[in-house]
PDB file of C-alpha atoms in Angstrom:
ATOM      1  CA  GLY A   1     -22.215  47.458 -44.197  1.00  0.00           C
ATOM      2  CA  GLU A   2     -19.576  44.525 -43.320  1.00  0.00           C
ATOM      3  CA  SER A   3     -16.803  43.702 -44.293  1.00  0.00           C
ATOM      4  CA  VAL A   4     -16.352  40.614 -46.755  1.00  0.00           C
ATOM      5  CA  GLY A   5     -15.545  38.764 -43.618  1.00  0.00           C
ATOM      6  CA  LEU A   6     -13.747  35.373 -42.481  1.00  0.00           C
ATOM      7  CA  HIS A   7     -11.985  33.884 -45.945  1.00  0.00           C
ATOM      8  CA  LEU A   8      -9.916  37.708 -46.283  1.00  0.00           C
ATOM      9  CA  PRO A   9      -6.094  37.700 -46.447  1.00  0.00           C
ATOM     10  CA  THR A  10      -5.082  39.244 -43.424  1.00  0.00           C
ATOM     11  CA  LEU A  11      -2.010  40.931 -43.039  1.00  0.00           C
ATOM     12  CA  SER A  12      -1.172  41.376 -39.017  1.00  0.00           C
ATOM     13  CA  VAL A  13       1.508  44.725 -37.994  1.00  0.00           C
ATOM     14  CA  GLN A  14       2.403  46.422 -35.040  1.00  0.00           C
ATOM     15  CA  GLU A  15       1.469  49.739 -34.385  1.00  0.00           C
ATOM     16  CA  GLY A  16       3.760  51.710 -35.382  1.00  0.00           C
ATOM     17  CA  ASP A  17       5.351  49.481 -38.451  1.00  0.00           C
ATOM     18  CA  ASN A  18       5.298  50.110 -41.988  1.00  0.00           C
ATOM     19  CA  SER A  19       2.169  47.831 -43.602  1.00  0.00           C
ATOM     20  CA  ILE A  20       1.839  47.097 -47.095  1.00  0.00           C
ATOM     21  CA  ILE A  21      -1.322  45.314 -49.449  1.00  0.00           C
ATOM     22  CA  ASN A  22      -0.935  44.137 -52.224  1.00  0.00           C
ATOM     23  CA  CYS A  23      -3.613  43.704 -54.883  1.00  0.00           C
ATOM     24  CA  ALA A  24      -2.981  41.707 -58.553  1.00  0.00           C
ATOM     25  CA  TYR A  25      -5.693  43.256 -61.278  1.00  0.00           C
ATOM     26  CA  SER A  26      -6.144  41.458 -64.646  1.00  0.00           C
ATOM     27  CA  ASN A  27      -7.412  43.611 -67.415  1.00  0.00           C
ATOM     28  CA  SER A  28      -4.357  45.307 -69.156  1.00  0.00           C
ATOM     29  CA  ALA A  29      -6.323  47.886 -70.529  1.00  0.00           C
ATOM     30  CA  SER A  30      -7.470  49.420 -67.089  1.00  0.00           C
ATOM     31  CA  ASP A  31      -6.480  52.952 -66.647  1.00  0.00           C
ATOM     32  CA  TYR A  32      -7.488  53.835 -63.343  1.00  0.00           C
ATOM     33  CA  PHE A  33      -6.736  52.253 -60.398  1.00  0.00           C
ATOM     34  CA  ILE A  34      -8.103  53.205 -56.728  1.00  0.00           C
ATOM     35  CA  TRP A  35      -7.801  52.547 -52.981  1.00  0.00           C
ATOM     36  CA  TYR A  36     -10.322  51.973 -50.145  1.00  0.00           C
ATOM     37  CA  LYS A  37     -10.909  51.554 -46.735  1.00  0.00           C
ATOM     38  CA  GLN A  38     -13.671  49.568 -45.462  1.00  0.00           C
ATOM     39  CA  GLU A  39     -14.461  49.753 -41.478  1.00  0.00           C
ATOM     40  CA  SER A  40     -16.933  47.358 -39.436  1.00  0.00           C
ATOM     41  CA  GLY A  41     -20.807  48.372 -40.433  1.00  0.00           C
ATOM     42  CA  LYS A  42     -19.833  51.266 -43.114  1.00  0.00           C
ATOM     43  CA  GLY A  43     -19.179  51.474 -46.459  1.00  0.00           C
ATOM     44  CA  PRO A  44     -15.782  52.023 -48.499  1.00  0.00           C
ATOM     45  CA  GLN A  45     -13.708  54.918 -48.068  1.00  0.00           C
ATOM     46  CA  PHE A  46     -11.727  56.522 -50.683  1.00  0.00           C
ATOM     47  CA  ILE A  47      -8.189  56.338 -50.153  1.00  0.00           C
ATOM     48  CA  ILE A  48      -6.239  57.432 -52.643  1.00  0.00           C
ATOM     49  CA  ASP A  49      -5.975  56.831 -56.899  1.00  0.00           C
ATOM     50  CA  ILE A  50      -3.693  56.304 -59.397  1.00  0.00           C
ATOM     51  CA  ARG A  51      -3.450  57.084 -62.940  1.00  0.00           C
ATOM     52  CA  SER A  52      -1.885  54.584 -65.344  1.00  0.00           C
ATOM     53  CA  ASN A  53       0.734  57.120 -66.471  1.00  0.00           C
ATOM     54  CA  MET A  54       1.847  57.466 -63.063  1.00  0.00           C
ATOM     55  CA  ASP A  55       4.235  54.847 -61.274  1.00  0.00           C
ATOM     56  CA  LYS A  56       3.346  56.062 -57.652  1.00  0.00           C
ATOM     57  CA  ARG A  57       1.443  58.572 -56.131  1.00  0.00           C
ATOM     58  CA  GLN A  58       1.286  59.740 -51.947  1.00  0.00           C
ATOM     59  CA  GLY A  59      -0.964  61.151 -49.754  1.00  0.00           C
ATOM     60  CA  GLN A  60      -0.603  61.578 -46.311  1.00  0.00           C
ATOM     61  CA  ARG A  61       0.980  58.590 -44.754  1.00  0.00           C
ATOM     62  CA  VAL A  62      -0.024  56.291 -47.673  1.00  0.00           C
ATOM     63  CA  THR A  63       0.718  55.333 -51.157  1.00  0.00           C
ATOM     64  CA  VAL A  64       0.156  53.811 -54.013  1.00  0.00           C
ATOM     65  CA  LEU A  65       2.431  51.968 -56.145  1.00  0.00           C
ATOM     66  CA  LEU A  66       1.760  50.608 -59.657  1.00  0.00           C
ATOM     67  CA  ASN A  67       3.400  48.228 -62.004  1.00  0.00           C
ATOM     68  CA  LYS A  68       1.694  47.965 -65.111  1.00  0.00           C
ATOM     69  CA  THR A  69       4.301  45.722 -66.607  1.00  0.00           C
ATOM     70  CA  VAL A  70       3.069  42.309 -64.154  1.00  0.00           C
ATOM     71  CA  LYS A  71      -0.460  44.235 -63.184  1.00  0.00           C
ATOM     72  CA  HIS A  72       0.401  45.445 -59.890  1.00  0.00           C
ATOM     73  CA  LEU A  73      -0.532  47.460 -57.234  1.00  0.00           C
ATOM     74  CA  SER A  74       0.577  48.279 -53.497  1.00  0.00           C
ATOM     75  CA  LEU A  75      -1.092  50.523 -50.446  1.00  0.00           C
ATOM     76  CA  GLN A  76       1.892  51.445 -48.301  1.00  0.00           C
ATOM     77  CA  ILE A  77       0.659  52.710 -45.190  1.00  0.00           C
ATOM     78  CA  ALA A  78       3.493  54.248 -43.031  1.00  0.00           C
ATOM     79  CA  ALA A  79       3.550  54.359 -39.041  1.00  0.00           C
ATOM     80  CA  THR A  80       0.572  52.002 -39.220  1.00  0.00           C
ATOM     81  CA  GLN A  81      -1.987  53.562 -36.172  1.00  0.00           C
ATOM     82  CA  PRO A  82      -5.008  51.181 -34.673  1.00  0.00           C
ATOM     83  CA  GLY A  83      -7.479  53.464 -36.159  1.00  0.00           C
ATOM     84  CA  ASP A  84      -5.683  51.663 -39.585  1.00  0.00           C
ATOM     85  CA  SER A  85      -7.141  48.227 -38.627  1.00  0.00           C
ATOM     86  CA  ALA A  86     -10.105  47.790 -41.613  1.00  0.00           C
ATOM     87  CA  VAL A  87     -10.570  45.643 -44.850  1.00  0.00           C
ATOM     88  CA  TYR A  88      -8.651  47.089 -47.535  1.00  0.00           C
ATOM     89  CA  PHE A  89      -9.978  46.718 -51.595  1.00  0.00           C
ATOM     90  CA  CYS A  90      -8.035  47.930 -54.207  1.00  0.00           C
ATOM     91  CA  ALA A  91     -10.358  48.337 -57.847  1.00  0.00           C
ATOM     92  CA  ASP A  92      -9.751  49.192 -61.443  1.00  0.00           C
ATOM     93  CA  ALA A  93     -11.832  50.742 -64.528  1.00  0.00           C
ATOM     94  CA  ARG A  94     -11.146  52.010 -67.861  1.00  0.00           C
ATOM     95  CA  GLY A  95     -12.190  55.481 -67.444  1.00  0.00           C
ATOM     96  CA  PHE A  96     -13.582  56.178 -63.536  1.00  0.00           C
ATOM     97  CA  GLN A  97     -16.640  54.289 -63.390  1.00  0.00           C
ATOM     98  CA  LYS A  98     -17.364  50.903 -63.848  1.00  0.00           C
ATOM     99  CA  LEU A  99     -14.793  49.897 -60.592  1.00  0.00           C
ATOM    100  CA  VAL A 100     -13.926  46.677 -60.469  1.00  0.00           C
ATOM    101  CA  PHE A 101     -13.149  45.502 -56.813  1.00  0.00           C
ATOM    102  CA  GLY A 102     -10.805  42.737 -55.481  1.00  0.00           C
ATOM    103  CA  THR A 103     -11.573  40.658 -52.577  1.00  0.00           C
ATOM    104  CA  GLY A 104     -10.241  42.670 -50.308  1.00  0.00           C
ATOM    105  CA  THR A 105      -7.296  42.165 -47.511  1.00  0.00           C
ATOM    106  CA  ARG A 106      -7.699  42.701 -43.948  1.00  0.00           C
ATOM    107  CA  LEU A 107      -5.031  44.715 -42.095  1.00  0.00           C
ATOM    108  CA  LEU A 108      -5.018  43.710 -38.030  1.00  0.00           C
ATOM    109  CA  VAL A 109      -2.643  46.582 -36.476  1.00  0.00           C
ATOM    110  CA  SER A 110      -1.290  45.155 -32.604  1.00  0.00           C
ATOM    111  CA  PRO A 111      -0.600  48.129 -30.084  1.00  0.00           C
TER     112      PRO A 111
ATOM    113  CA  ASP B   1     -22.243  68.258 -46.000  1.00  0.00           C
ATOM    114  CA  ALA B   2     -22.762  66.389 -49.036  1.00  0.00           C
ATOM    115  CA  GLU B   3     -23.658  62.939 -48.444  1.00  0.00           C
ATOM    116  CA  ILE B   4     -24.380  59.783 -49.863  1.00  0.00           C
ATOM    117  CA  THR B   5     -28.142  57.914 -47.714  1.00  0.00           C
ATOM    118  CA  GLN B   6     -29.239  54.656 -47.825  1.00  0.00           C
ATOM    119  CA  SER B   7     -32.394  53.424 -46.253  1.00  0.00           C
ATOM    120  CA  PRO B   8     -33.570  51.088 -44.616  1.00  0.00           C
ATOM    121  CA  ARG B   9     -30.133  50.304 -43.154  1.00  0.00           C
ATOM    122  CA  HIS B  10     -31.613  46.516 -41.925  1.00  0.00           C
ATOM    123  CA  LYS B  11     -34.520  44.968 -43.700  1.00  0.00           C
ATOM    124  CA  ILE B  12     -35.674  41.364 -43.215  1.00  0.00           C
ATOM    125  CA  THR B  13     -38.340  39.768 -45.723  1.00  0.00           C
ATOM    126  CA  GLU B  14     -39.887  36.770 -47.137  1.00  0.00           C
ATOM    127  CA  THR B  15     -38.898  34.797 -50.295  1.00  0.00           C
ATOM    128  CA  GLY B  16     -41.234  36.317 -53.159  1.00  0.00           C
ATOM    129  CA  ARG B  17     -42.097  39.731 -51.757  1.00  0.00           C
ATOM    130  CA  GLN B  18     -40.995  42.906 -53.963  1.00  0.00           C
ATOM    131  CA  VAL B  19     -38.837  45.221 -51.922  1.00  0.00           C
ATOM    132  CA  THR B  20     -37.167  48.515 -52.590  1.00  0.00           C
ATOM    133  CA  LEU B  21     -34.315  49.678 -51.345  1.00  0.00           C
ATOM    134  CA  ALA B  22     -33.348  53.866 -51.147  1.00  0.00           C
ATOM    135  CA  CYS B  23     -30.303  55.492 -52.355  1.00  0.00           C
ATOM    136  CA  HIS B  24     -30.458  59.678 -51.611  1.00  0.00           C
ATOM    137  CA  GLN B  25     -27.041  61.860 -52.417  1.00  0.00           C
ATOM    138  CA  THR B  26     -26.851  65.144 -52.185  1.00  0.00           C
ATOM    139  CA  TRP B  27     -23.704  65.511 -54.198  1.00  0.00           C
ATOM    140  CA  ASN B  28     -24.998  66.013 -57.700  1.00  0.00           C
ATOM    141  CA  HIS B  29     -23.628  63.366 -58.796  1.00  0.00           C
ATOM    142  CA  ASN B  30     -24.859  62.275 -62.235  1.00  0.00           C
ATOM    143  CA  ASN B  31     -23.237  58.584 -61.883  1.00  0.00           C
ATOM    144  CA  MET B  32     -24.915  56.021 -59.385  1.00  0.00           C
ATOM    145  CA  PHE B  33     -24.075  52.619 -58.767  1.00  0.00           C
ATOM    146  CA  TRP B  34     -25.608  49.811 -56.428  1.00  0.00           C
ATOM    147  CA  TYR B  35     -23.600  47.336 -55.664  1.00  0.00           C
ATOM    148  CA  ARG B  36     -23.959  44.013 -53.059  1.00  0.00           C
ATOM    149  CA  GLN B  37     -20.992  42.961 -51.198  1.00  0.00           C
ATOM    150  CA  ASP B  38     -20.799  38.742 -50.432  1.00  0.00           C
ATOM    151  CA  LEU B  39     -18.105  36.641 -48.655  1.00  0.00           C
ATOM    152  CA  GLY B  40     -15.756  35.664 -51.233  1.00  0.00           C
ATOM    153  CA  HIS B  41     -16.953  38.002 -53.796  1.00  0.00           C
ATOM    154  CA  GLY B  42     -16.046  41.266 -53.223  1.00  0.00           C
ATOM    155  CA  LEU B  43     -18.194  44.120 -54.682  1.00  0.00           C
ATOM    156  CA  ARG B  44     -20.268  43.534 -57.418  1.00  0.00           C
ATOM    157  CA  LEU B  45     -22.281  45.760 -59.833  1.00  0.00           C
ATOM    158  CA  ILE B  46     -25.897  45.337 -59.827  1.00  0.00           C
ATOM    159  CA  HIS B  47     -27.212  48.377 -62.229  1.00  0.00           C
ATOM    160  CA  TYR B  48     -25.685  51.788 -62.453  1.00  0.00           C
ATOM    161  CA  SER B  49     -27.216  55.124 -64.135  1.00  0.00           C
ATOM    162  CA  TYR B  50     -25.094  57.736 -65.654  1.00  0.00           C
ATOM    163  CA  GLY B  51     -27.862  60.565 -65.422  1.00  0.00           C
ATOM    164  CA  VAL B  52     -31.605  61.171 -65.229  1.00  0.00           C
ATOM    165  CA  HIS B  53     -33.061  58.145 -67.011  1.00  0.00           C
ATOM    166  CA  ASP B  54     -30.597  56.357 -67.626  1.00  0.00           C
ATOM    167  CA  THR B  55     -30.088  52.912 -66.768  1.00  0.00           C
ATOM    168  CA  ASN B  56     -27.438  50.010 -67.159  1.00  0.00           C
ATOM    169  CA  LYS B  57     -27.163  46.400 -65.978  1.00  0.00           C
ATOM    170  CA  GLY B  58     -24.300  45.831 -64.199  1.00  0.00           C
ATOM    171  CA  GLU B  59     -22.570  42.363 -64.247  1.00  0.00           C
ATOM    172  CA  VAL B  60     -24.874  40.310 -61.362  1.00  0.00           C
ATOM    173  CA  SER B  61     -28.420  42.053 -62.336  1.00  0.00           C
ATOM    174  CA  ASP B  62     -30.991  39.386 -62.961  1.00  0.00           C
ATOM    175  CA  GLY B  63     -33.658  39.844 -60.092  1.00  0.00           C
ATOM    176  CA  TYR B  64     -32.989  43.739 -59.701  1.00  0.00           C
ATOM    177  CA  SER B  65     -34.112  46.708 -61.344  1.00  0.00           C
ATOM    178  CA  VAL B  66     -33.574  50.472 -61.079  1.00  0.00           C
ATOM    179  CA  SER B  67     -34.968  53.620 -62.210  1.00  0.00           C
ATOM    180  CA  ARG B  68     -33.830  57.275 -61.983  1.00  0.00           C
ATOM    181  CA  SER B  69     -36.439  59.982 -62.568  1.00  0.00           C
ATOM    182  CA  ASN B  70     -34.251  62.650 -60.918  1.00  0.00           C
ATOM    183  CA  THR B  71     -30.455  63.304 -60.067  1.00  0.00           C
ATOM    184  CA  GLU B  72     -30.562  62.520 -56.392  1.00  0.00           C
ATOM    185  CA  ASP B  73     -32.071  58.917 -55.835  1.00  0.00           C
ATOM    186  CA  LEU B  74     -31.743  55.744 -57.653  1.00  0.00           C
ATOM    187  CA  PRO B  75     -33.695  52.820 -55.740  1.00  0.00           C
ATOM    188  CA  LEU B  76     -32.996  49.097 -56.206  1.00  0.00           C
ATOM    189  CA  THR B  77     -35.860  46.729 -56.470  1.00  0.00           C
ATOM    190  CA  LEU B  78     -35.793  43.268 -55.827  1.00  0.00           C
ATOM    191  CA  GLU B  79     -38.806  42.214 -57.896  1.00  0.00           C
ATOM    192  CA  SER B  80     -39.511  38.650 -55.983  1.00  0.00           C
ATOM    193  CA  ALA B  81     -36.720  38.674 -52.811  1.00  0.00           C
ATOM    194  CA  ALA B  82     -35.068  35.090 -53.375  1.00  0.00           C
ATOM    195  CA  SER B  83     -32.607  33.769 -50.464  1.00  0.00           C
ATOM    196  CA  SER B  84     -29.621  34.070 -52.900  1.00  0.00           C
ATOM    197  CA  GLN B  85     -30.232  37.873 -52.284  1.00  0.00           C
ATOM    198  CA  THR B  86     -29.609  38.172 -48.906  1.00  0.00           C
ATOM    199  CA  SER B  87     -26.561  40.214 -49.208  1.00  0.00           C
ATOM    200  CA  VAL B  88     -25.245  44.189 -48.046  1.00  0.00           C
ATOM    201  CA  TYR B  89     -26.095  46.068 -50.638  1.00  0.00           C
ATOM    202  CA  PHE B  90     -24.212  49.517 -51.127  1.00  0.00           C
ATOM    203  CA  CYS B  91     -25.122  52.315 -53.253  1.00  0.00           C
ATOM    204  CA  ALA B  92     -22.457  54.738 -54.614  1.00  0.00           C
ATOM    205  CA  SER B  93     -22.377  57.677 -56.769  1.00  0.00           C
ATOM    206  CA  ASN B  94     -19.323  60.141 -58.880  1.00  0.00           C
ATOM    207  CA  SER B  95     -19.137  62.322 -61.108  1.00  0.00           C
ATOM    208  CA  LEU B  96     -16.610  62.786 -63.948  1.00  0.00           C
ATOM    209  CA  ASN B  97     -13.095  62.600 -63.016  1.00  0.00           C
ATOM    210  CA  SER B  98     -13.762  62.076 -59.305  1.00  0.00           C
ATOM    211  CA  PRO B  99     -13.446  58.493 -57.024  1.00  0.00           C
ATOM    212  CA  LEU B 100     -16.940  56.705 -55.824  1.00  0.00           C
ATOM    213  CA  HIS B 101     -18.469  57.818 -53.229  1.00  0.00           C
ATOM    214  CA  PHE B 102     -20.715  55.201 -51.119  1.00  0.00           C
ATOM    215  CA  GLY B 103     -23.078  54.977 -48.382  1.00  0.00           C
ATOM    216  CA  ASN B 104     -22.872  52.934 -45.274  1.00  0.00           C
ATOM    217  CA  GLY B 105     -25.199  50.120 -47.047  1.00  0.00           C
ATOM    218  CA  THR B 106     -28.193  48.211 -46.295  1.00  0.00           C
ATOM    219  CA  ARG B 107     -27.976  44.590 -44.631  1.00  0.00           C
ATOM    220  CA  LEU B 108     -31.023  42.451 -46.720  1.00  0.00           C
ATOM    221  CA  THR B 109     -31.849  39.393 -45.305  1.00  0.00           C
ATOM    222  CA  VAL B 110     -34.146  36.922 -47.596  1.00  0.00           C
ATOM    223  CA  THR B 111     -36.052  33.987 -45.280  1.00  0.00           C
TER     224      THR B 111
END
């Protein structure tokens, strides 16, 4: 599998900085939201998810924020590392099953 | 460890030929999905299945078919390959209330 490539929005950060990747969704009926990470040559890998009855959820070095009023989702990565360099996708769904994916953001981490 | 395996990883075929991409999961998941990933489009749903003998069309199903004869496998068939079907194909699976797990993809080139 290969990332979507050259036309992606790109976020460049320095190692150790915090990264914030943003995503807008359109379906006001969506009640489940999820972030995936995709490295070159691999399939998307689950990072963190959140349901619509929450506005924040934390994992290991990652936090997802959900603003249902403006249909906005963000992924915050603390103390970004070179290994975090990848393409990040958000997705939303009504229920857990038929996810609709965004086009992705490429994160580049410089040492 | 449970996993989801796609084969082949790379395939080159000619226009008009029938092609089948394999997907095998050992998670014992009821739900299985096929996506394609293209520049500027992110991941788009082709077909999906919620259990044995169940199949459903996704948003880009024309020219593709699937069959689900057991829990573990959901092969994707291109009836008559077209150049527009050159893409990277991802299989995924999940069960109720769990996030999607993806395979590592099949890169298909139709010449």
